[in-house]
Amino acid sequence: MGKEIFSKEMVAECAATLNIPDIANAAIADVLGVAVALESKTGIPFIRMDQGIPGLPASIIGVEAEKQALDAGVANKYPPTAGLPALKSAASRFLKAYLDVDVSPRSCIPGVGSASVSFAAFAITTQLDSKKDTVLFIDPGFPVQKAQLNILGIKHESFDVYAYRGEALRGRLEEYFSAGNIASVIYSNPNNPAWISLTEDELRTVGELADKYGVIVLEDLAYFCMDSRSDFGTPFEAPYPPTVARYTDNYILMLSASKMFSYAGQRLGLACISDSLAVKQYPSLAARYSDSGIFASTYAGSILYTISAGTAFSTQYAVAAMMDAACDGKYDFVADNREYARRAERMKAAFVENGFHIVYDEDCGRPIGDGFFFSIGYGKMSGAELMKELLYYGISSISLSTTGSSREGVRACVSKMTPEMFPLLEERLKAFNSDHSGL
């Protein structure tokens, strides 16, 4: 007799009620819905590894700054289209302090989270040249970004980077870039979901090829300074995280307050455009939007503004305060976020002890780091099968297949794992392994 917590019939009934046609390949939101519904129906808690929600308190520095801004009366005002000057200056300083990269305040533009920042970036980069109409994903990656392209009607291509690390990356990228249709290339560093980190040498390759073929690089830094293997985090001092911004001027760096400052609920991301790209004038943009056609101006005023008419005024004050405090050495957000690495180390050990394996286990010859995400597989089970089977044991995840991965397994997020939940996780993994050993 199996040791499942939720029967197959119960899970199937829940999925049907939520109009989910295939739970094995469900999107993040659908997996979340099933877990929440089963918890509500039974009162049995889930081990939640599905959605990447911050598991740490929001910075009090940001909260207090936002309160002060609201008390000062900003709630009845529309924010500046290109962002609050104080935030733009803080972002510029922050990039210098933590990346040693120079981007002027005028080129730092806030959006309503990285979601709106990437949405606008996909739109503008595919409107510069009629021949360049496709976005390339260095996968695995964040499924929502491909969903954004579906909304926009933009074509995309992708490849799993696992087999193309180091010098092999050059040949693979050149295959795509040389076709002449790639407008922009996107990746996250560290990576969601595999937690690999492209190295300085690999990013030099990306930058060199971006220049050679006129491709704009979208570097998603949602998990900024969260590679626990390196001693990042001292402002204005090396070591600095790797970035393509050292090797090309064709880039947009995308920063997010969500994980970096645990400020996800207030929705603020930043597009930090290279100064060279920001001031370029494109006739295609001028014709399309009847504006100046200058890249940063069109991005902020003719595209990003139409999505949300600006970014919450009070949140901009909050993020400016957190960035300034970090640069001044008064707020060590990197040390705070090391908690995720501690959780990941313990979670990985629990999975491996119970017959699982780490799917993306190496990072250019180094063991994969510990951080916000990791990937796990079990025997010969497909990712879809494993995700579905884990639900029966009260563990929610998402299949790696939904992230563009060519490998079998699931993504595990560590953020919701509090200390008291580890015994429950270990108990459920033992039950799973007992029922599935030998598969």
XYZ file of C-alpha atoms in Angstrom:
439
model
C 0.000 0.000 0.000
C 1.342 3.398 -0.999
C 2.140 6.175 1.434
C 0.611 9.030 -0.600
C -0.972 11.900 1.312
C -3.338 12.921 -1.478
C -4.931 10.262 -3.672
C -4.626 10.358 -7.444
C -8.380 10.769 -7.629
C -8.315 13.773 -5.291
C -5.575 15.515 -7.268
C -7.302 14.771 -10.583
C -10.609 16.077 -9.253
C -8.937 19.250 -8.019
C -7.237 19.809 -11.384
C -10.506 19.271 -13.219
C -12.288 21.749 -10.960
C -9.608 24.325 -11.807
C -9.932 23.534 -15.549
C -6.346 22.296 -15.790
C -6.252 19.880 -18.747
C -2.856 18.300 -18.035
C -1.549 18.565 -14.485
C 1.701 16.834 -15.485
C 2.681 19.804 -17.653
C 0.922 22.534 -15.706
C 2.188 26.108 -15.546
C 3.423 27.609 -12.289
C 0.120 29.316 -11.534
C -1.807 26.079 -12.118
C 0.450 24.033 -9.820
C 0.068 26.753 -7.202
C -3.713 26.592 -7.591
C -3.798 22.825 -7.055
C -1.577 23.010 -3.963
C -3.627 25.816 -2.420
C -6.928 24.054 -3.179
C -5.756 20.760 -1.661
C -4.445 22.511 1.438
C -7.740 24.350 1.835
C -9.817 21.220 1.357
C -7.849 18.958 3.698
C -5.986 21.243 6.089
C -2.795 19.324 5.269
C 0.114 21.670 4.482
C 2.083 21.382 1.261
C 5.827 21.613 0.882
C 5.689 24.529 -1.536
C 8.501 24.466 -4.102
C 6.488 25.825 -7.027
C 6.350 29.618 -7.058
C 9.418 31.782 -6.432
C 7.990 33.909 -3.635
C 10.457 35.656 -1.288
C 10.734 33.806 1.990
C 12.323 36.665 3.936
C 10.778 39.838 5.378
C 10.789 42.950 3.221
C 13.526 45.411 4.081
C 12.352 47.791 6.802
C 14.375 50.520 5.106
C 12.111 50.298 2.072
C 8.924 50.009 4.096
C 9.700 53.123 6.146
C 10.729 55.126 3.093
C 7.495 54.171 1.363
C 5.424 55.171 4.386
C 7.137 58.544 4.482
C 6.466 59.088 0.799
C 2.794 58.249 1.234
C 2.555 60.527 4.252
C 4.086 63.283 2.125
C 1.200 62.977 -0.326
C 2.588 61.192 -3.390
C -0.394 58.841 -3.712
C -2.462 61.314 -5.749
C 0.328 62.077 -8.240
C 1.411 60.331 -11.408
C 5.105 59.453 -11.240
C 7.556 60.773 -13.850
C 7.380 58.726 -17.050
C 11.066 57.782 -17.019
C 11.247 57.357 -13.258
C 11.857 59.298 -10.057
C 15.196 61.170 -10.285
C 16.219 59.894 -6.844
C 15.665 56.291 -7.943
C 17.471 56.757 -11.247
C 20.486 58.197 -9.427
C 20.402 55.444 -6.801
C 20.238 52.749 -9.486
C 23.201 54.240 -11.324
C 25.216 54.328 -8.121
C 24.108 50.798 -7.191
C 25.382 49.394 -10.499
C 28.730 51.030 -9.914
C 28.918 49.785 -6.334
C 27.954 46.162 -6.978
C 28.892 45.526 -10.635
C 31.569 48.174 -11.263
C 29.573 49.195 -14.348
C 28.873 52.783 -15.399
C 25.297 53.497 -16.450
C 24.062 57.076 -16.136
C 20.885 57.884 -14.193
C 19.024 58.862 -17.378
C 19.485 55.305 -18.689
C 17.958 53.613 -15.596
C 14.206 53.276 -16.117
C 11.784 51.668 -13.645
C 8.892 49.398 -14.502
C 6.223 47.533 -12.570
C 8.496 44.625 -11.726
C 10.829 42.859 -14.112
C 7.754 41.492 -15.855
C 6.879 44.847 -17.391
C 10.553 45.662 -17.977
C 11.071 42.485 -20.028
C 7.720 42.872 -21.806
C 8.757 46.311 -23.056
C 12.276 45.095 -23.874
C 10.923 42.285 -26.042
C 8.710 44.751 -27.876
C 11.335 47.401 -28.604
C 14.217 45.114 -29.541
C 12.126 43.384 -32.211
C 10.987 46.712 -33.720
C 14.400 48.146 -34.623
C 15.034 46.168 -37.814
C 12.345 44.374 -39.812
C 14.715 41.472 -40.491
C 15.365 40.930 -36.764
C 12.045 39.668 -35.430
C 13.027 36.820 -33.080
C 14.165 36.536 -29.451
C 16.669 33.839 -28.491
C 16.457 32.225 -25.052
C 19.526 30.694 -23.459
C 17.548 28.081 -21.568
C 16.478 26.797 -19.149
C 14.622 29.956 -18.250
C 11.572 31.647 -16.773
C 8.424 30.329 -18.545
C 6.507 33.595 -18.123
C 8.878 35.393 -20.480
C 7.942 33.073 -23.344
C 4.297 33.649 -22.436
C 4.919 37.373 -22.878
C 6.175 36.729 -26.406
C 3.016 34.767 -27.146
C 0.955 37.776 -26.090
C 3.053 40.087 -28.248
C 3.085 37.723 -31.214
C 6.889 37.676 -31.281
C 8.792 34.627 -32.484
C 11.384 32.967 -30.302
C 14.028 30.267 -30.461
C 15.874 28.566 -27.637
C 18.490 26.026 -26.667
C 19.442 24.323 -23.416
C 22.858 25.683 -22.432
C 23.838 22.566 -20.452
C 25.791 21.023 -23.338
C 27.219 24.334 -24.553
C 29.249 25.699 -21.691
C 32.628 27.353 -22.050
C 33.982 27.733 -25.564
C 31.147 25.581 -26.960
C 28.796 28.481 -26.297
C 30.444 30.536 -29.045
C 29.648 28.081 -31.803
C 26.104 27.542 -30.626
C 25.327 31.269 -30.411
C 26.927 31.919 -33.783
C 24.603 29.334 -35.345
C 21.624 31.406 -34.252
C 23.027 34.925 -34.603
C 24.427 34.355 -38.110
C 20.936 33.599 -39.447
C 20.249 37.330 -39.186
C 16.823 37.136 -37.531
C 17.796 37.356 -33.844
C 16.933 40.763 -32.374
C 17.773 40.031 -28.753
C 19.040 37.230 -26.533
C 17.925 36.686 -22.937
C 19.220 34.668 -19.993
C 19.173 34.918 -16.202
C 22.376 34.956 -14.163
C 22.237 33.128 -11.763
C 19.835 30.994 -13.705
C 16.210 30.253 -12.950
C 15.721 27.244 -12.617
C 19.113 25.486 -12.868
C 21.095 27.996 -10.772
C 24.040 27.863 -13.152
C 25.959 31.108 -13.631
C 27.507 32.108 -16.922
C 31.161 32.972 -16.371
C 33.069 36.116 -17.325
C 34.574 34.269 -20.299
C 31.163 33.077 -21.478
C 29.708 36.556 -21.128
C 32.657 37.979 -23.057
C 31.656 35.595 -25.838
C 28.028 36.743 -25.655
C 29.121 40.382 -25.782
C 31.528 39.922 -28.686
C 28.914 38.103 -30.756
C 26.245 40.662 -29.848
C 28.486 43.351 -31.322
C 29.340 41.272 -34.386
C 25.721 40.537 -35.280
C 23.898 43.571 -33.858
C 22.001 41.621 -31.179
C 20.804 43.275 -27.955
C 21.529 41.314 -24.782
C 18.834 41.188 -22.100
C 20.608 40.171 -18.883
C 18.083 39.222 -16.206
C 19.646 39.857 -12.790
C 16.599 38.933 -10.698
C 18.833 36.907 -8.340
C 21.526 39.538 -8.092
C 24.582 38.665 -5.956
C 22.951 35.371 -4.915
C 25.677 33.002 -6.148
C 26.849 31.845 -2.723
C 30.148 30.471 -4.061
C 31.605 33.959 -4.400
C 32.116 36.684 -1.846
C 29.995 39.307 -3.563
C 28.377 42.106 -1.643
C 30.916 44.684 -0.470
C 30.000 47.929 -2.226
C 32.689 49.431 -4.463
C 35.010 46.462 -3.855
C 35.834 43.370 -5.893
C 34.840 40.657 -6.478
C 31.905 41.719 -8.637
C 29.325 39.408 -10.225
C 29.955 38.552 -13.891
C 28.048 40.688 -16.398
C 27.909 41.118 -20.165
C 28.034 44.891 -19.625
C 31.835 44.682 -19.512
C 31.999 43.337 -23.065
C 29.360 45.129 -25.158
C 27.288 48.298 -25.269
C 24.314 46.393 -26.710
C 22.643 45.515 -23.434
C 19.769 46.057 -21.058
C 20.408 44.910 -17.494
C 17.176 43.997 -15.709
C 17.212 44.435 -11.939
C 14.372 43.525 -9.602
C 13.549 44.464 -6.035
C 11.505 41.272 -5.622
C 14.174 38.789 -4.520
C 17.087 41.153 -3.978
C 15.244 43.206 -1.334
C 12.305 40.808 -0.697
C 10.074 43.563 -2.041
C 8.035 41.479 -4.497
C 4.611 42.757 -3.487
C 5.351 46.349 -4.408
C 6.393 45.491 -7.975
C 9.444 47.375 -9.104
C 12.062 46.410 -11.635
C 14.639 48.453 -13.499
C 15.829 48.474 -17.093
C 19.392 49.727 -17.018
C 20.262 50.443 -20.637
C 23.823 51.030 -21.760
C 24.387 54.732 -22.323
C 25.455 54.055 -25.896
C 22.269 52.154 -26.739
C 20.047 54.522 -24.763
C 20.805 57.505 -27.021
C 20.714 55.699 -30.374
C 18.124 57.017 -32.790
C 16.148 54.476 -34.837
C 14.061 55.643 -37.819
C 11.858 52.561 -37.422
C 10.886 53.619 -33.894
C 10.294 57.235 -34.933
C 8.000 56.080 -37.737
C 6.122 53.576 -35.588
C 5.514 55.795 -32.553
C 5.734 59.294 -34.046
C 8.308 60.167 -31.427
C 12.031 60.932 -31.426
C 12.974 57.334 -32.138
C 15.669 57.549 -29.456
C 15.887 54.124 -27.828
C 15.521 54.998 -24.119
C 12.903 57.693 -24.748
C 10.765 55.373 -26.847
C 11.231 52.528 -24.373
C 10.066 54.654 -21.433
C 7.537 57.007 -22.997
C 5.991 55.141 -25.905
C 6.117 51.528 -24.697
C 6.601 51.106 -20.946
C 4.274 54.015 -20.138
C 1.426 52.467 -22.118
C 1.579 49.328 -19.976
C 1.089 50.957 -16.572
C 1.327 54.783 -16.907
C 4.355 54.726 -14.645
C 5.586 52.849 -11.602
C 4.132 53.384 -8.119
C 5.593 56.624 -6.762
C 5.988 55.403 -3.190
C 7.732 52.180 -4.274
C 10.277 54.180 -6.226
C 11.155 56.075 -3.033
C 11.429 52.750 -1.208
C 13.810 51.145 -3.697
C 15.893 54.314 -3.936
C 16.310 54.256 -0.147
C 17.297 50.560 -0.127
C 19.811 51.010 -2.929
C 21.359 54.053 -1.277
C 21.561 52.246 2.067
C 23.246 49.277 0.391
C 25.787 51.526 -1.341
C 26.499 53.272 1.975
C 27.189 49.932 3.676
C 24.136 50.290 5.925
C 22.086 47.466 4.395
C 23.736 44.109 3.647
C 21.089 42.563 1.415
C 23.603 39.970 0.195
C 24.162 38.601 3.700
C 20.405 38.482 4.282
C 19.880 36.458 1.115
C 22.491 33.864 2.105
C 19.642 32.260 4.031
C 18.413 30.817 0.741
C 21.752 29.067 0.216
C 21.519 27.505 3.671
C 18.031 26.211 2.917
C 19.113 24.879 -0.484
C 22.045 22.967 0.984
C 19.816 21.236 3.521
C 17.032 20.543 1.010
C 19.411 19.070 -1.563
C 20.855 16.746 1.077
C 17.369 15.546 2.002
C 16.493 14.775 -1.605
C 19.783 13.024 -2.401
C 19.536 10.887 0.752
C 16.185 9.660 -0.505
C 17.159 8.540 -3.982
C 16.902 11.793 -5.947
C 19.691 13.365 -7.975
C 20.579 16.947 -8.867
C 19.853 17.430 -12.566
C 21.988 20.501 -13.270
C 24.779 19.455 -10.941
C 27.810 21.126 -12.509
C 28.614 24.677 -13.527
C 31.582 24.739 -15.914
C 33.389 22.082 -13.885
C 32.368 23.447 -10.493
C 29.631 21.948 -8.329
C 26.431 23.925 -8.726
C 25.983 26.628 -6.103
C 23.305 26.800 -3.438
C 20.664 29.462 -3.834
C 17.048 30.257 -4.598
C 16.435 27.322 -6.975
C 17.817 23.892 -7.758
C 16.792 21.022 -10.022
C 16.067 17.415 -9.061
C 15.278 14.167 -10.819
C 14.357 10.676 -9.715
C 15.466 7.550 -11.548
C 14.160 7.436 -15.105
C 11.001 9.409 -14.395
C 10.240 12.287 -16.732
C 9.917 15.727 -15.231
C 6.185 15.740 -15.891
C 5.753 12.371 -14.179
C 7.860 13.411 -11.206
C 6.030 16.690 -10.727
C 2.701 14.850 -10.737
C 3.880 12.061 -8.427
C 5.297 14.526 -5.891
C 1.887 16.198 -5.634
C 0.482 12.978 -4.163
C 3.045 13.311 -1.361
C 2.238 16.938 -0.644
C 5.222 18.453 -2.491
C 4.623 20.981 -5.272
C 7.146 21.838 -7.993
C 7.220 22.545 -11.734
C 8.516 20.346 -14.525
C 11.812 21.415 -16.096
C 10.195 20.885 -19.494
C 8.174 24.077 -18.952
C 11.437 26.036 -18.611
C 12.916 25.026 -21.968
C 15.152 22.380 -20.427
C 16.089 19.296 -22.450
C 16.699 17.333 -19.252
C 14.226 15.420 -17.107
C 13.359 16.646 -13.629
C 11.627 19.397 -11.701
C 12.506 22.824 -10.377
C 12.615 23.255 -6.617
C 12.352 26.679 -5.008
C 13.707 26.950 -1.463
C 12.095 30.206 -0.403
C 9.100 28.841 1.524
C 11.078 26.223 3.476
C 11.145 27.359 7.073
C 13.120 25.344 9.690
C 10.073 23.637 11.153
C 9.145 22.221 7.728
C 12.323 20.193 7.191
C 11.221 17.190 9.270
C 7.985 17.130 7.249
C 9.926 17.268 3.974
C 12.228 14.444 5.061
C 9.267 12.310 6.134
C 7.518 12.769 2.798
C 10.656 12.110 0.768
C 11.219 8.862 2.651
C 7.670 7.836 1.853
C 8.107 8.740 -1.809
C 11.364 6.808 -2.059
C 9.851 3.806 -0.321
C 7.035 3.714 -2.888
C 9.213 4.376 -5.939
C 12.576 2.735 -5.194
C 13.892 0.872 -8.212
C 12.092 2.981 -10.820
